[in-house]
Coordinates of C-alpha atoms and ligand atoms in Angstrom, one line a residue:
X1155 CA 150.9 256.5 261.1
X1156 CA 148.1 259.1 261.6
X1157 CA 146.4 261.0 258.8
X1158 CA 148.8 264.0 259.0
X1159 CA 151.8 261.6 258.7
X1160 CA 149.9 259.8 255.9
X1161 CA 149.4 263.1 254.0
X1162 CA 153.2 263.8 254.1
X1163 CA 154.2 260.2 253.3
X1164 CA 151.6 260.0 250.5
X1165 CA 152.9 263.2 248.9
X1166 CA 156.4 261.7 249.0
X1167 CA 155.2 258.5 247.6
X1168 CA 153.4 260.2 244.7
X1169 CA 156.6 262.2 243.9
X1170 CA 158.6 259.0 244.0
X1171 CA 156.1 257.3 241.6
X1172 CA 156.1 260.2 239.2
X1173 CA 159.9 260.3 239.2
X1174 CA 160.0 256.5 238.7
X1175 CA 157.7 256.6 235.7
X1176 CA 159.3 259.7 234.1
X1177 CA 162.8 258.3 234.3
X1178 CA 162.0 254.6 233.9
X1179 CA 163.7 254.5 230.5
X1180 CA 167.0 255.2 232.2
X1181 CA 166.8 252.2 234.4
X1182 CA 168.3 248.9 233.3
X1183 CA 165.2 247.0 232.2
X1184 CA 166.4 243.6 233.7
X1185 CA 167.9 243.4 237.2
X1186 CA 171.5 242.4 237.9
X1187 CA 171.0 240.7 241.2
X1188 CA 171.2 236.9 242.0
X1189 CA 168.5 234.7 243.5
X1190 CA 168.3 235.2 247.3
X1191 CA 169.5 238.8 247.1
X1192 CA 166.8 240.2 249.3
X1193 CA 167.8 238.1 252.4
X1194 CA 171.2 239.7 252.2
X1195 CA 169.7 243.1 252.5
X1196 CA 166.8 242.6 255.0
X1197 CA 166.7 241.1 258.4
X1198 CA 165.1 237.6 258.8
X1199 CA 162.5 238.8 261.3
X1200 CA 159.9 241.6 261.5
X1201 CA 161.0 244.6 263.5
X1202 CA 160.1 244.6 267.2
X1203 CA 159.8 248.4 267.4
X1204 CA 158.2 250.9 265.0
X1205 CA 160.3 252.3 262.3
X1206 CA 160.3 255.6 260.6
X1207 CA 158.6 256.1 257.2
X1208 CA 161.7 257.8 255.9
X1209 CA 163.7 254.6 256.4
X1210 CA 161.1 252.6 254.5
X1211 CA 161.0 255.1 251.7
X1212 CA 164.8 255.0 251.5
X1213 CA 164.8 251.2 251.3
X1214 CA 162.7 251.2 248.1
X1215 CA 165.8 252.2 246.1
X1216 CA 168.2 250.2 248.2
X1217 CA 166.3 246.9 248.5
X1218 CA 163.4 246.8 246.0
X1219 CA 164.4 248.6 242.8
X1220 CA 167.6 246.5 242.3
X1221 CA 165.4 243.5 242.0
X1222 CA 162.6 244.9 239.8
X1223 CA 162.1 244.0 236.2
X1224 CA 160.8 247.2 234.8
X1225 CA 157.7 246.1 232.9
X1226 CA 156.7 249.7 232.0
X1227 CA 160.1 250.6 230.6
X1228 CA 159.9 251.5 226.9
X1229 CA 162.7 248.9 226.5
X1230 CA 160.6 246.1 227.8
X1231 CA 159.4 243.9 224.9
X1232 CA 158.8 240.6 226.6
X1233 CA 155.6 238.5 227.0
X1234 CA 152.6 240.8 226.4
X1235 CA 152.1 244.2 227.9
X1236 CA 150.6 244.9 231.3
X1237 CA 148.6 248.0 231.7
X1238 CA 149.6 251.2 233.5
X1239 CA 148.3 254.7 233.5
X1240 CA 147.8 257.6 235.9
X1241 CA 144.0 257.3 236.1
X1242 CA 144.2 253.6 236.8
X1243 CA 146.7 254.3 239.6
X1244 CA 144.3 256.8 241.1
X1245 CA 141.5 254.4 240.9
X1246 CA 143.5 251.7 242.7
X1247 CA 144.3 254.2 245.4
X1248 CA 140.7 254.9 246.0
X1249 CA 139.8 251.2 245.8
X1250 CA 142.4 250.4 248.5
X1251 CA 141.1 253.3 250.6
X1252 CA 137.5 252.1 250.4
X1253 CA 138.8 248.6 250.9
X1254 CA 135.4 246.9 250.6
X1255 CA 135.1 243.2 249.9
X1256 CA 132.2 243.4 247.4
X1257 CA 131.1 239.7 247.3
X1258 CA 127.4 240.6 247.4
X1259 CA 125.4 243.7 246.4
X1260 CA 124.8 244.5 250.0
X1261 CA 128.5 244.1 250.9
X1262 CA 129.0 247.3 248.8
X1263 CA 126.3 248.2 246.3
X1264 CA 128.5 250.6 244.3
X1265 CA 131.2 247.9 243.8
X1266 CA 128.6 245.6 242.2
X1267 CA 126.6 248.1 240.3
X1268 CA 129.6 250.0 238.8
X1269 CA 131.1 246.6 237.7
X1270 CA 127.9 245.6 235.9
X1271 CA 127.7 248.9 234.2
X1272 CA 131.4 249.1 233.3
X1273 CA 131.2 245.6 231.8
X1274 CA 128.3 246.8 229.6
X1275 CA 130.3 250.0 228.6
X1276 CA 133.2 247.8 227.7
X1277 CA 131.1 245.2 225.9
X1278 CA 129.5 247.9 223.8
X1279 CA 133.0 249.3 222.9
X1280 CA 133.8 245.9 221.5
X1281 CA 130.4 245.7 219.8
X1282 CA 129.7 242.4 221.6
X1283 CA 126.3 240.9 220.8
X1284 CA 123.5 242.2 223.0
X1285 CA 123.2 238.7 224.7
X1286 CA 126.4 239.4 226.5
X1287 CA 125.3 242.7 228.0
X1288 CA 123.5 242.8 231.3
X1289 CA 121.1 245.7 230.4
X1290 CA 120.2 244.5 227.0
X1291 CA 119.7 240.8 228.0
X1292 CA 117.8 241.8 231.2
X1293 CA 120.4 240.2 233.4
X1294 CA 120.6 236.8 231.7
X1295 CA 123.9 237.7 230.1
X1296 CA 126.5 240.0 231.6
X1297 CA 130.0 240.7 232.6
X1298 CA 132.2 240.2 235.6
X1299 CA 135.7 241.1 236.4
X1300 CA 137.9 238.2 237.2
X1301 CA 141.5 238.3 238.5
X1302 CA 143.1 236.7 235.4
X1303 CA 142.3 235.1 232.1
X1304 CA 143.4 231.7 233.6
X1305 CA 140.8 232.1 236.3
X1306 CA 138.2 233.0 233.7
X1307 CA 138.9 229.9 231.7
X1308 CA 138.7 227.7 234.8
X1309 CA 135.5 229.3 236.1
X1310 CA 133.8 228.7 232.7
X1311 CA 135.2 225.2 232.3
X1312 CA 133.8 224.3 235.8
X1313 CA 130.4 225.8 234.9
X1314 CA 130.3 223.9 231.6
X1315 CA 131.3 220.7 233.5
X1316 CA 128.5 221.1 236.0
X1317 CA 126.0 221.8 233.2
X1318 CA 127.1 218.7 231.3
X1319 CA 127.0 216.4 234.3
X1320 CA 123.4 217.6 235.0
X1321 CA 122.5 217.0 231.3
X1322 CA 123.9 213.5 231.3
X1323 CA 122.3 212.6 234.7
X1324 CA 119.0 213.3 233.0
X1325 CA 119.9 211.6 229.6
X1326 CA 121.6 208.5 231.1
X1327 CA 120.1 208.0 234.5
X1328 CA 121.8 204.6 234.8
X1329 CA 125.3 206.3 234.8
X1330 CA 126.9 207.2 238.0
X1331 CA 128.4 210.7 238.3
X1332 CA 131.9 209.2 238.3
X1333 CA 131.1 207.4 235.0
X1334 CA 130.1 210.8 233.4
X1335 CA 133.2 212.5 234.9
X1336 CA 135.7 210.1 233.4
X1337 CA 134.2 210.6 229.9
X1338 CA 134.4 214.4 230.0
X1339 CA 136.9 216.0 227.5
X1340 CA 137.8 219.6 226.5
X1341 CA 139.8 220.9 223.5
X1342 CA 142.2 223.7 222.7
X1343 CA 144.6 224.3 220.0
X1344 CA 148.3 223.3 220.2
X1345 CA 148.9 227.1 220.5
X1346 CA 146.5 227.7 223.4
X1347 CA 147.9 229.2 226.6
X1348 CA 149.2 226.7 229.2
X1349 CA 146.4 227.9 231.6
X1350 CA 143.9 226.0 229.4
X1351 CA 145.5 222.6 230.0
X1352 CA 146.0 223.6 233.7
X1353 CA 142.3 224.4 234.0
X1354 CA 141.5 220.9 232.7
X1355 CA 143.8 219.4 235.3
X1356 CA 142.1 221.4 238.0
X1357 CA 138.7 220.5 236.7
X1358 CA 139.7 216.8 236.7
X1359 CA 138.8 216.4 233.0
X1360 CA 140.6 215.1 229.9
X1361 CA 142.3 217.6 227.7
X1362 CA 143.0 217.2 224.0
X1363 CA 145.4 219.6 222.2
X1364 CA 144.4 219.9 218.6
X1365 CA 146.8 220.7 215.7
X1366 CA 146.5 224.2 214.4
X1367 CA 146.9 225.0 210.7
X1368 CA 150.0 226.4 208.9
X1369 CA 149.1 229.9 210.3
X1370 CA 148.9 228.4 213.8
X1371 CA 145.2 228.9 213.9
X1372 CA 142.7 226.2 214.9
X1373 CA 140.1 225.4 212.3
X1374 CA 136.5 224.1 212.6
X1375 CA 137.4 220.9 210.8
X1376 CA 140.1 219.9 213.3
X1377 CA 137.5 220.4 216.1
X1378 CA 134.8 218.5 214.3
X1379 CA 137.0 215.5 213.6
X1380 CA 138.3 215.3 217.2
X1381 CA 134.7 215.5 218.6
X1382 CA 133.6 212.7 216.2
X1383 CA 136.5 210.5 217.1
X1384 CA 136.0 211.0 220.8
X1385 CA 132.3 210.5 220.7
X1386 CA 132.8 207.3 218.8
X1387 CA 135.0 206.2 221.7
X1388 CA 132.4 207.0 224.3
X1389 CA 133.8 210.3 225.5
X1390 CA 131.7 213.4 226.2
X1391 CA 133.2 216.5 224.6
X1392 CA 131.8 219.6 226.4
X1393 CA 134.1 222.6 226.2
X1394 CA 136.3 224.1 223.5
X1395 CA 138.7 227.0 224.0
X1396 CA 139.1 229.4 221.0
X1397 CA 142.1 231.6 221.3
X1398 CA 142.1 235.0 219.6
X1399 CA 145.7 236.2 219.8
X1400 CA 147.7 233.2 220.9
X1401 CA 150.7 233.7 223.2
X1402 CA 153.4 232.3 221.0
X1403 CA 152.6 234.3 217.8
X1404 CA 149.3 236.1 218.2
X1405 CA 147.4 233.8 215.8
X1406 CA 143.6 233.8 215.7
X1407 CA 141.6 230.6 215.8
X1408 CA 138.6 230.4 213.4
X1409 CA 135.9 231.4 215.8
X1410 CA 133.1 231.3 213.2
X1411 CA 134.0 227.8 212.0
X1412 CA 134.5 226.4 215.4
X1413 CA 131.3 228.2 216.6
X1414 CA 129.2 226.4 214.0
X1415 CA 130.6 223.0 214.9
X1416 CA 130.0 223.5 218.6
X1417 CA 126.5 224.9 218.1
X1418 CA 125.5 221.7 216.4
X1419 CA 127.3 219.6 219.1
X1420 CA 125.9 221.6 222.0
X1421 CA 129.4 222.3 223.3
X1422 CA 130.5 225.3 225.3
X1423 CA 132.8 227.7 223.5
X1424 CA 135.0 229.9 225.6
X1425 CA 136.9 232.6 223.8
X1426 CA 140.3 233.6 225.3
X1427 CA 141.4 236.9 223.8
X1428 CA 143.6 237.8 226.8
X1429 CA 145.9 240.1 224.9
X1430 CA 144.2 240.8 221.5
X1431 CA 140.8 241.6 223.0
X1432 CA 141.7 245.2 223.7
X1433 CA 142.3 245.7 220.0
X1434 CA 138.6 245.0 219.3
X1435 CA 137.7 248.4 220.4
X1436 CA 139.0 249.4 217.0
X1437 CA 136.6 248.5 214.2
X1438 CA 139.4 247.4 211.9
X1439 CA 140.3 244.5 214.2
X1440 CA 136.8 243.4 215.0
X1441 CA 136.6 240.9 212.1
X1442 CA 138.5 238.5 214.4
X1443 CA 135.3 238.4 216.5
X1444 CA 133.2 237.0 213.7
X1445 CA 131.2 234.2 215.2
X1446 CA 131.2 235.6 218.7
X1447 CA 127.4 235.2 218.8
X1448 CA 128.1 231.5 218.9
X1449 CA 130.3 231.7 222.0
X1450 CA 129.1 231.0 225.5
X1451 CA 131.8 233.1 227.2
X1452 CA 134.3 235.7 226.1
X1453 CA 137.3 236.9 228.1
X1454 CA 140.0 239.5 227.6
X1455 CA 142.4 241.4 229.9
X1456 CA 142.0 245.1 230.0
X1457 CA 144.9 244.8 232.4
X1458 CA 147.1 243.8 229.5
X1459 CA 146.6 246.4 226.8
X1460 CA 143.9 248.9 227.9
X1461 CA 146.0 251.0 230.3
X1462 CA 144.3 249.4 233.3
X1463 CA 146.5 247.9 236.0
X1464 CA 146.6 244.3 236.9
X1465 CA 144.2 242.8 238.0
X1466 CA 141.2 243.4 235.7
X1467 CA 140.2 240.4 233.5
X1468 CA 136.9 241.0 231.8
X1469 CA 134.6 238.0 231.3
X1470 CA 131.2 238.0 229.7
X1471 CA 128.7 235.2 229.7
X1472 CA 125.7 234.6 227.5
X1473 CA 123.9 232.9 230.3
X1474 CA 125.2 233.9 233.8
X1475 CA 122.8 231.3 235.3
X1476 CA 125.3 228.7 234.2
X1477 CA 127.9 230.1 236.6
X1478 CA 125.5 230.9 239.4
X1479 CA 124.0 227.4 239.3
X1480 CA 127.4 225.8 239.3
X1481 CA 128.8 227.8 242.2
X1482 CA 125.8 228.7 244.4
X1483 CA 126.4 227.9 248.0
X1484 CA 124.1 230.1 250.2
X1485 CA 125.1 230.4 253.9
X1486 CA 122.9 232.5 256.0
X1487 CA 125.6 235.1 256.8
X1488 CA 126.0 236.0 253.2
X1489 CA 122.3 236.5 252.5
X1490 CA 120.6 239.9 252.2
X1491 CA 117.0 241.0 251.6
X1492 CA 117.7 242.6 248.2
X1493 CA 119.2 239.4 246.6
X1494 CA 116.1 238.7 244.5
X1495 CA 116.4 242.1 242.9
X1496 CA 120.1 242.2 242.2
X1497 CA 123.1 240.1 241.4
X1498 CA 125.8 238.9 243.8
X1499 CA 129.2 238.4 242.2
X1500 CA 130.3 235.9 244.7
X1501 CA 128.4 233.3 242.6
X1502 CA 130.4 234.2 239.5
X1503 CA 133.9 233.5 240.7
X1504 CA 136.1 231.1 242.8
X1505 CA 137.1 233.2 245.8
X1506 CA 134.5 234.9 247.9
X1507 CA 136.4 238.2 248.3
X1508 CA 136.8 240.7 245.5
X1509 CA 138.3 244.2 245.1
X1510 CA 136.6 247.3 243.8
X1511 CA 138.2 246.8 240.4
X1512 CA 135.7 248.5 238.2
X1513 CA 136.9 251.9 239.5
X1514 CA 140.0 251.4 237.3
X1515 CA 137.8 250.9 234.2
X1516 CA 135.6 253.8 235.1
X1517 CA 138.5 256.3 235.5
X1518 CA 140.4 255.1 232.5
X1519 CA 137.4 255.0 230.1
X1520 CA 136.5 258.5 231.2
X1521 CA 140.0 260.1 231.2
X1522 CA 141.0 258.7 227.7
X1523 CA 137.6 258.2 226.2
X1524 CA 137.1 255.4 223.6
X1525 CA 139.0 257.4 221.1
X1526 CA 142.0 257.9 223.3
X1527 CA 142.2 254.2 223.9
X1528 CA 141.9 253.4 220.2
X1529 CA 144.7 255.8 219.6
X1530 CA 146.9 253.9 222.1
X1531 CA 146.2 250.6 220.4
X1532 CA 146.8 251.9 216.9
X1533 CA 150.0 253.6 217.9
X1534 CA 151.4 250.4 219.4
X1535 CA 150.4 248.4 216.3
X1536 CA 152.2 251.0 214.1
X1537 CA 155.3 250.7 216.3
X1538 CA 155.3 247.0 215.8
X1539 CA 154.9 247.5 212.0
X1540 CA 157.9 249.9 212.2
X1541 CA 159.9 247.2 213.9
X1542 CA 158.9 244.6 211.3
X1543 CA 160.0 247.0 208.5
X1544 CA 163.4 247.2 210.2
X1545 CA 163.7 243.4 210.4
X1546 CA 162.8 243.1 206.7
X1547 CA 165.5 245.6 205.8
X1548 CA 168.2 243.3 207.0
X1549 CA 168.5 240.1 205.0
X1550 CA 170.2 238.1 207.8
X1551 CA 166.8 238.1 209.5
X1552 CA 163.4 236.7 208.7
X1553 CA 159.8 236.9 210.1
X1554 CA 158.5 233.4 209.6
X1555 CA 154.9 234.1 210.8
X1556 CA 152.5 236.9 210.0
X1557 CA 152.9 239.8 212.5
X1558 CA 149.7 240.7 214.3
X1559 CA 148.8 243.7 216.4
X1560 CA 151.8 244.7 218.6
X1561 CA 153.8 241.5 218.2
X1562 CA 156.5 240.6 215.8
X1563 CA 158.2 237.1 215.9
X1564 CA 161.5 237.2 214.1
X1565 CA 164.7 235.1 213.9
X1566 CA 168.1 234.9 212.3
X1567 CA 167.9 232.8 209.1
X1568 CA 169.3 229.4 209.6
X1569 CA 169.7 227.1 212.5
X1570 CA 167.6 227.7 215.7
X1571 CA 170.9 227.9 217.7
X1572 CA 171.8 231.2 216.0
X1573 CA 168.6 232.9 217.3
X1574 CA 168.9 231.2 220.7
X1575 CA 172.5 232.5 221.1
X1576 CA 171.3 236.0 219.9
X1577 CA 168.6 236.2 222.5
X1578 CA 170.9 235.0 225.2
X1579 CA 173.3 237.9 224.4
X1580 CA 170.5 240.4 224.2
X1581 CA 169.1 239.5 227.6
X1582 CA 172.6 239.3 229.1
X1583 CA 173.2 242.9 228.2
X1584 CA 169.9 243.8 229.9
X1585 CA 169.3 247.0 227.9
X1586 CA 166.2 245.5 226.4
X1587 CA 164.2 242.4 227.3
X1588 CA 162.7 239.9 224.9
X1589 CA 161.5 236.3 225.3
X1590 CA 161.3 233.5 222.7
X1591 CA 158.7 231.1 221.5
X1592 CA 158.9 227.9 219.4
X1593 CA 156.5 227.6 216.5
X1594 CA 156.4 224.0 215.4
X1595 CA 160.1 223.5 215.9
X1596 CA 161.1 227.0 214.7
X1597 CA 162.7 229.1 217.4
X1598 CA 161.6 232.8 217.2
X1599 CA 162.3 235.8 219.3
X1600 CA 159.1 237.7 220.2
X1601 CA 159.2 241.5 220.0
X1602 CA 156.1 242.9 221.7
X1603 CA 155.4 246.6 222.0
X1604 CA 154.5 246.8 225.7
X1605 CA 155.0 250.0 227.5
X1606 CA 152.7 252.9 226.9
X1607 CA 155.9 255.0 226.9
X1608 CA 157.4 253.2 223.9
X1609 CA 158.1 255.6 221.0
X1610 CA 159.8 255.1 217.7
X1611 CA 163.2 255.9 219.1
X1612 CA 162.9 253.0 221.5
X1613 CA 162.0 250.7 218.7
X1614 CA 165.1 251.9 216.8
X1615 CA 167.1 251.5 220.0
X1616 CA 165.9 247.9 220.3
X1617 CA 166.7 247.2 216.7
X1618 CA 170.3 248.6 217.0
X1619 CA 170.8 246.6 220.2
X1620 CA 169.6 243.4 218.5
X1621 CA 172.0 244.0 215.6
X1622 CA 174.9 244.7 217.9
X1623 CA 174.3 241.4 219.5
X1624 CA 174.4 239.4 216.3
Ligands
PLP729 N1 145.6 233.4 227.5 C1 146.5 234.0 226.6 C2 146.2 233.9 225.2 C3 147.6 234.7 227.1 O1 148.4 235.3 226.2 C4 147.8 234.8 228.5 C5 149.0 235.5 229.0 O2 149.7 236.2 228.3 C6 146.9 234.2 229.3 C7 145.9 233.5 228.8 C8 147.1 234.2 230.8 O3 146.7 235.4 231.3 P1 146.5 235.6 232.9 O4 147.9 236.0 233.4 O5 145.6 236.8 233.0 O6 146.0 234.4 233.4

């Protein structure tokens, strides 16, 4: 393909994408194919001879679309949202064209510098304490874009682990590293995302899941008691995950309480606000961040709810040196003569390679402005409220946990089996898509406002569909 052919193909692709997004509501949100379908449609080997672009374009509808779950359909209400917008798409096109691998400042200065600045812009929009901002903390704190919230948790846990091992090597010189390692323990609530326990597995440390309160929120006392008990048994607590906006029900852990406990105990607090973090650009939701000054790291996914495409997971650290010290391997071929004057993001993450992801933030923040993004968040929260009003209007249903932001957890009154059967029927009809969660034995159906294209008529459509399935 040469540039003239690319121009023609790119125009066709853009037209295809526009048509896809404009008519996505008419597509069946869940696919009807069976596992293995793609092997029935495509050859088992790569083509020996070049093919025409037109054939590939034609195969998108024939081969790919039948197997796509349409996450951006206004009828998609499963999981949590994933971002999508025209400016973000444009930025990813440019990022792919530049195609740099910005592991050091020298490997592409714009990639590093725009990221540092965008993380400051975003941090200021959330009103994060100055210690998390690169400019305000003179580079001690700062932000980095990770691939996912799971990776952000793992990176911070590994940094905290290294820091703790170093501390205990100095405190207890008679202990071998393996003796320190087997004592290390981290905590999260019983509502924390599965990626937290997985990070502990990958880090090779013990994990204790702590009971949340009646509102599914983890309290300072539960953390305090667990730490005391574990210390009495000779363990070394070193890391606590605070979830703001849990996956099952969007509950908020008590960051301020847990913060005070961990400050006293010198334990790293990592805040996982993967979904809810976007809402903190609105002052009315920022109270959930009370105590953020006590956290060591804070993460949320603009790629979930801020109209930025996957992948863009924003992580801030109070002391970036903790990461750099933990992951600093310095081969000659990666060094450059400006490294004392700038930062190299390769030390802040697990992989070496990294895409030019900050372009997405830059384009989106400029096209919508902070006010446009707040409008988006507020609109989606209002749509969730409209859905919960509909549920309340039908006394066969109940909402057993307080609805938060764009999520409503509802169920049919009575036995769990009734709601399980209902959800099965809903998803079998494939007109809308919802997923369940289980809250201390109570089976609920999660209704999340996901697509930026969702309007009140789609919420009403979903509600009618749900009632037809009862
Ligand atoms: N943490 C929470 C609270 C989540 O809700 C999710 C996903 O929905 C994750 C972490 C995982 O996010 P990621 O896919 O970015 O790892």
